[in-house]
């Protein structure tokens, strides 16, 4: 197969890795389970597509606007989380996904069901990016995403989100302003998702309401749960493997949703921390192995 | 003696239930105050009112002369009051050290800019608090794996990391063995020595009588007695509230 195929697979893996890392902030750190993440992805894609096709901005000029607009809309869509939590929040994120999809479909401002076509590829050094160029661009954004979210994972902001996600009442008594941190989690998470959306729109060249439907949200959550909630390594592995499987085994393609659904159920039942999450069997094994190689003392019971 | 915290005519009604009904009390700086009373007397409700989890139906709460009633819990924490929970609430997914760091971070949560600082830099301070509460050796364990005695210490460690002027302990001795209770007494005395005022709600009379310098007795939301342990123990109204005169209710402990 031509190199172009591998580059395409690579670009989509990169985009979904960014998406899964973005969901990790909201669902992994702040424990706000979202089954509507495709909405944020779509808002980023539509914003960038419309700014570049209707308003004549370049990809690079549109990008800061995309980040600001998705963060802002993410904050608005996160407002229900201040009132509802747990299962009810999950339900309302599903509802939000359908609302956002519906707005794209039924308002002619957004192109209706015809979507937006002719989204130009980004230009660098005076010429439009080819397949290889786009792959490198995606890779660069993925690396930036990993680095910034890794830095974030070491900050007070993440610690407060994690505490809030675990126990809101205790978090309040630690001086944590719960509504503020929920809002931050939604804003930050959707800003990253917006970048992924812009990358998608300019690679595919068109956006349609169906690209950002509920099944896509399920897919993103499956990737995070499969790889390991709450960790960047898990988000990366989940996105990588769940994009890879359908490519390796073509027959899975048509049953993709079945596979994603099945993975969600099996993982939640047997390995809720995912493959590489904190405390998962595989990760504990790797840590044990690493200690053994380094020759350090093997501590029992520090699971 | 200066009053660190004062309540005036503090009331909290839940529908027809008068959980706290016109309580006037003062917490002396630098001393250990015990709030006791039978089940349902309103002890924990008083804590929840002070911490801002409930808004008072009526009355006021002043910290150093400044009204704090009606403020959100996270703001009251920043004013210098910390609490522990009767049923421990550790952040189970975090390590012992991280639990204390969450509390230590209260000074950074208010301003958005300082949220982007790395929390690892405060590990040294958090470790000191863990040392003070006897948890240093367990710093890397997930909080959920600690036995109950150490989970209570962790509650107190988190409270101390909030750098409070006033520390409220909600039944700190519940579920502890005699040995653990003896250690807890020592820890509480050390905390007071470090300049933090302690107020505790407790069921175990022996514990309260031993450690508190001043005791307030609540019954059915009302303050029925106040004074040093001996005065309170001999107060006929207190004895009646605990032993029950008519209904013959069980005494607690």
PDB file of C-alpha atoms in Angstrom, chain A residues 97-244:
ATOM      1  CA  UNK A  97     -24.443  16.350  21.595  1.00  0.00           C
ATOM      2  CA  UNK A  98     -27.822  16.014  19.854  1.00  0.00           C
ATOM      3  CA  UNK A  99     -28.584  19.712  20.282  1.00  0.00           C
ATOM      4  CA  UNK A 100     -25.276  20.775  18.754  1.00  0.00           C
ATOM      5  CA  UNK A 101     -25.711  18.255  15.935  1.00  0.00           C
ATOM      6  CA  UNK A 102     -29.247  19.515  15.382  1.00  0.00           C
ATOM      7  CA  UNK A 103     -28.132  23.125  15.229  1.00  0.00           C
ATOM      8  CA  UNK A 104     -25.569  22.218  12.554  1.00  0.00           C
ATOM      9  CA  UNK A 105     -28.191  20.269  10.609  1.00  0.00           C
ATOM     10  CA  UNK A 106     -31.185  22.586  10.751  1.00  0.00           C
ATOM     11  CA  UNK A 107     -29.695  26.079  10.576  1.00  0.00           C
ATOM     12  CA  UNK A 108     -28.718  27.181   7.102  1.00  0.00           C
ATOM     13  CA  UNK A 109     -26.119  29.455   8.686  1.00  0.00           C
ATOM     14  CA  UNK A 110     -24.115  26.296   9.315  1.00  0.00           C
ATOM     15  CA  UNK A 111     -24.777  24.890   5.864  1.00  0.00           C
ATOM     16  CA  UNK A 112     -27.594  22.598   6.975  1.00  0.00           C
ATOM     17  CA  UNK A 113     -27.304  18.950   6.040  1.00  0.00           C
ATOM     18  CA  UNK A 114     -25.181  19.908   3.029  1.00  0.00           C
ATOM     19  CA  UNK A 115     -22.455  20.869   5.495  1.00  0.00           C
ATOM     20  CA  UNK A 116     -19.529  23.023   4.477  1.00  0.00           C
ATOM     21  CA  UNK A 117     -17.327  21.952   1.611  1.00  0.00           C
ATOM     22  CA  UNK A 118     -14.140  23.293   0.122  1.00  0.00           C
ATOM     23  CA  UNK A 119     -12.357  23.817   3.426  1.00  0.00           C
ATOM     24  CA  UNK A 120      -8.835  24.756   2.265  1.00  0.00           C
ATOM     25  CA  UNK A 121      -5.752  22.898   3.492  1.00  0.00           C
ATOM     26  CA  UNK A 122      -3.434  25.014   5.638  1.00  0.00           C
ATOM     27  CA  UNK A 123      -0.578  26.723   3.826  1.00  0.00           C
ATOM     28  CA  UNK A 124       2.958  26.669   5.067  1.00  0.00           C
ATOM     29  CA  UNK A 125       5.968  28.232   3.361  1.00  0.00           C
ATOM     30  CA  UNK A 126       3.753  29.568   0.604  1.00  0.00           C
ATOM     31  CA  UNK A 127       2.163  26.333  -0.569  1.00  0.00           C
ATOM     32  CA  UNK A 128      -0.698  24.164   0.649  1.00  0.00           C
ATOM     33  CA  UNK A 129       0.313  21.251   2.850  1.00  0.00           C
ATOM     34  CA  UNK A 130       0.458  17.837   1.233  1.00  0.00           C
ATOM     35  CA  UNK A 131      -0.202  14.551   2.942  1.00  0.00           C
ATOM     36  CA  UNK A 132       3.233  14.305   4.499  1.00  0.00           C
ATOM     37  CA  UNK A 133       3.137  17.951   5.552  1.00  0.00           C
ATOM     38  CA  UNK A 134      -0.236  17.458   7.174  1.00  0.00           C
ATOM     39  CA  UNK A 135       0.971  14.387   9.002  1.00  0.00           C
ATOM     40  CA  UNK A 136       3.873  16.367  10.437  1.00  0.00           C
ATOM     41  CA  UNK A 137       1.546  19.241  11.337  1.00  0.00           C
ATOM     42  CA  UNK A 138      -0.769  16.856  13.191  1.00  0.00           C
ATOM     43  CA  UNK A 139       2.195  15.271  14.902  1.00  0.00           C
ATOM     44  CA  UNK A 140       3.418  18.686  15.996  1.00  0.00           C
ATOM     45  CA  UNK A 141      -0.005  19.533  17.452  1.00  0.00           C
ATOM     46  CA  UNK A 142      -0.139  16.149  19.175  1.00  0.00           C
ATOM     47  CA  UNK A 143       3.262  16.694  20.759  1.00  0.00           C
ATOM     48  CA  UNK A 144       2.193  20.169  21.886  1.00  0.00           C
ATOM     49  CA  UNK A 145      -0.982  18.696  23.349  1.00  0.00           C
ATOM     50  CA  UNK A 146       0.957  16.014  25.203  1.00  0.00           C
ATOM     51  CA  UNK A 147       3.482  18.496  26.577  1.00  0.00           C
ATOM     52  CA  UNK A 148       0.950  21.085  27.699  1.00  0.00           C
ATOM     53  CA  UNK A 149      -1.440  18.584  29.226  1.00  0.00           C
ATOM     54  CA  UNK A 150       1.484  16.834  30.909  1.00  0.00           C
ATOM     55  CA  UNK A 151       2.483  20.150  32.424  1.00  0.00           C
ATOM     56  CA  UNK A 152      -1.118  20.733  33.452  1.00  0.00           C
ATOM     57  CA  UNK A 153      -1.208  17.345  35.169  1.00  0.00           C
ATOM     58  CA  UNK A 154       1.473  18.611  37.559  1.00  0.00           C
ATOM     59  CA  UNK A 155      -0.304  21.826  38.532  1.00  0.00           C
ATOM     60  CA  UNK A 156      -2.589  22.875  41.352  1.00  0.00           C
ATOM     61  CA  UNK A 157      -5.348  23.145  38.779  1.00  0.00           C
ATOM     62  CA  UNK A 158      -5.320  19.424  38.043  1.00  0.00           C
ATOM     63  CA  UNK A 159      -5.003  18.504  41.712  1.00  0.00           C
ATOM     64  CA  UNK A 160      -8.063  20.604  42.555  1.00  0.00           C
ATOM     65  CA  UNK A 161     -10.013  19.082  39.645  1.00  0.00           C
ATOM     66  CA  UNK A 162      -9.102  15.585  40.741  1.00  0.00           C
ATOM     67  CA  UNK A 163     -10.169  16.271  44.340  1.00  0.00           C
ATOM     68  CA  UNK A 164     -13.413  17.877  43.168  1.00  0.00           C
ATOM     69  CA  UNK A 165     -14.140  14.908  40.920  1.00  0.00           C
ATOM     70  CA  UNK A 166     -13.650  12.492  43.790  1.00  0.00           C
ATOM     71  CA  UNK A 167     -15.691  14.218  46.463  1.00  0.00           C
ATOM     72  CA  UNK A 168     -17.265  17.616  46.009  1.00  0.00           C
ATOM     73  CA  UNK A 169     -18.143  18.106  49.666  1.00  0.00           C
ATOM     74  CA  UNK A 170     -14.641  17.332  50.876  1.00  0.00           C
ATOM     75  CA  UNK A 171     -13.205  19.443  48.055  1.00  0.00           C
ATOM     76  CA  UNK A 172     -15.192  22.468  49.211  1.00  0.00           C
ATOM     77  CA  UNK A 173     -13.740  22.099  52.674  1.00  0.00           C
ATOM     78  CA  UNK A 174     -10.277  22.176  51.070  1.00  0.00           C
ATOM     79  CA  UNK A 175     -10.995  25.663  49.769  1.00  0.00           C
ATOM     80  CA  UNK A 176     -11.911  24.484  46.272  1.00  0.00           C
ATOM     81  CA  UNK A 177     -14.509  26.532  44.449  1.00  0.00           C
ATOM     82  CA  UNK A 178     -16.319  23.612  42.806  1.00  0.00           C
ATOM     83  CA  UNK A 179     -18.312  25.481  40.102  1.00  0.00           C
ATOM     84  CA  UNK A 180     -15.203  27.366  39.019  1.00  0.00           C
ATOM     85  CA  UNK A 181     -13.159  24.220  38.561  1.00  0.00           C
ATOM     86  CA  UNK A 182     -15.910  22.405  36.707  1.00  0.00           C
ATOM     87  CA  UNK A 183     -16.123  25.353  34.343  1.00  0.00           C
ATOM     88  CA  UNK A 184     -12.351  25.330  33.888  1.00  0.00           C
ATOM     89  CA  UNK A 185     -12.402  21.627  33.097  1.00  0.00           C
ATOM     90  CA  UNK A 186     -15.045  22.106  30.411  1.00  0.00           C
ATOM     91  CA  UNK A 187     -13.308  25.142  28.924  1.00  0.00           C
ATOM     92  CA  UNK A 188      -9.869  23.537  28.804  1.00  0.00           C
ATOM     93  CA  UNK A 189     -11.139  20.219  27.530  1.00  0.00           C
ATOM     94  CA  UNK A 190     -13.202  21.753  24.752  1.00  0.00           C
ATOM     95  CA  UNK A 191     -10.378  24.073  23.679  1.00  0.00           C
ATOM     96  CA  UNK A 192      -8.197  21.030  22.977  1.00  0.00           C
ATOM     97  CA  UNK A 193     -11.110  19.283  21.286  1.00  0.00           C
ATOM     98  CA  UNK A 194     -11.584  22.397  19.150  1.00  0.00           C
ATOM     99  CA  UNK A 195      -8.007  22.146  17.891  1.00  0.00           C
ATOM    100  CA  UNK A 196      -8.625  18.515  16.983  1.00  0.00           C
ATOM    101  CA  UNK A 197     -11.778  19.610  15.163  1.00  0.00           C
ATOM    102  CA  UNK A 198      -9.911  22.231  13.140  1.00  0.00           C
ATOM    103  CA  UNK A 199      -7.264  19.672  12.157  1.00  0.00           C
ATOM    104  CA  UNK A 200     -10.011  17.304  11.058  1.00  0.00           C
ATOM    105  CA  UNK A 201     -11.906  19.884   9.010  1.00  0.00           C
ATOM    106  CA  UNK A 202      -8.869  21.045   7.061  1.00  0.00           C
ATOM    107  CA  UNK A 203      -7.669  17.535   6.413  1.00  0.00           C
ATOM    108  CA  UNK A 204     -10.958  16.109   5.226  1.00  0.00           C
ATOM    109  CA  UNK A 205     -11.846  19.344   3.418  1.00  0.00           C
ATOM    110  CA  UNK A 206     -15.495  19.311   4.424  1.00  0.00           C
ATOM    111  CA  UNK A 207     -17.665  19.100   7.517  1.00  0.00           C
ATOM    112  CA  UNK A 208     -21.104  17.512   7.823  1.00  0.00           C
ATOM    113  CA  UNK A 209     -23.369  17.314  10.843  1.00  0.00           C
ATOM    114  CA  UNK A 210     -23.090  13.513  10.794  1.00  0.00           C
ATOM    115  CA  UNK A 211     -19.340  13.680  11.436  1.00  0.00           C
ATOM    116  CA  UNK A 212     -19.933  14.785  15.003  1.00  0.00           C
ATOM    117  CA  UNK A 213     -22.737  12.521  16.082  1.00  0.00           C
ATOM    118  CA  UNK A 214     -23.307  10.619  19.295  1.00  0.00           C
ATOM    119  CA  UNK A 215     -21.502   7.476  18.080  1.00  0.00           C
ATOM    120  CA  UNK A 216     -18.354   9.520  17.724  1.00  0.00           C
ATOM    121  CA  UNK A 217     -18.681  10.576  21.369  1.00  0.00           C
ATOM    122  CA  UNK A 218     -19.000   6.921  22.342  1.00  0.00           C
ATOM    123  CA  UNK A 219     -15.886   6.150  20.321  1.00  0.00           C
ATOM    124  CA  UNK A 220     -13.861   8.862  22.063  1.00  0.00           C
ATOM    125  CA  UNK A 221     -14.978   7.753  25.517  1.00  0.00           C
ATOM    126  CA  UNK A 222     -14.204   4.124  24.599  1.00  0.00           C
ATOM    127  CA  UNK A 223     -10.668   5.108  23.641  1.00  0.00           C
ATOM    128  CA  UNK A 224     -10.141   6.830  26.967  1.00  0.00           C
ATOM    129  CA  UNK A 225     -11.655   4.016  29.025  1.00  0.00           C
ATOM    130  CA  UNK A 226      -9.763   1.365  27.058  1.00  0.00           C
ATOM    131  CA  UNK A 227      -6.408   3.079  27.445  1.00  0.00           C
ATOM    132  CA  UNK A 228      -6.824   4.261  31.017  1.00  0.00           C
ATOM    133  CA  UNK A 229      -8.785   7.173  32.403  1.00  0.00           C
ATOM    134  CA  UNK A 230      -6.850   9.857  34.210  1.00  0.00           C
ATOM    135  CA  UNK A 231      -3.548   9.317  32.403  1.00  0.00           C
ATOM    136  CA  UNK A 232      -2.105  10.781  29.226  1.00  0.00           C
ATOM    137  CA  UNK A 233      -0.347   7.519  28.394  1.00  0.00           C
ATOM    138  CA  UNK A 234      -3.699   5.737  28.597  1.00  0.00           C
ATOM    139  CA  UNK A 235      -5.434   8.278  26.384  1.00  0.00           C
ATOM    140  CA  UNK A 236      -2.694   7.918  23.778  1.00  0.00           C
ATOM    141  CA  UNK A 237      -2.696   4.134  23.826  1.00  0.00           C
ATOM    142  CA  UNK A 238      -6.488   3.960  23.651  1.00  0.00           C
ATOM    143  CA  UNK A 239      -6.713   6.268  20.664  1.00  0.00           C
ATOM    144  CA  UNK A 240      -3.842   4.477  18.955  1.00  0.00           C
ATOM    145  CA  UNK A 241      -5.170   0.949  19.411  1.00  0.00           C
ATOM    146  CA  UNK A 242      -8.808   1.686  18.689  1.00  0.00           C
ATOM    147  CA  UNK A 243      -7.855   3.496  15.477  1.00  0.00           C
ATOM    148  CA  UNK A 244      -5.433   0.723  14.560  1.00  0.00           C
TER     149      UNK A 244
END
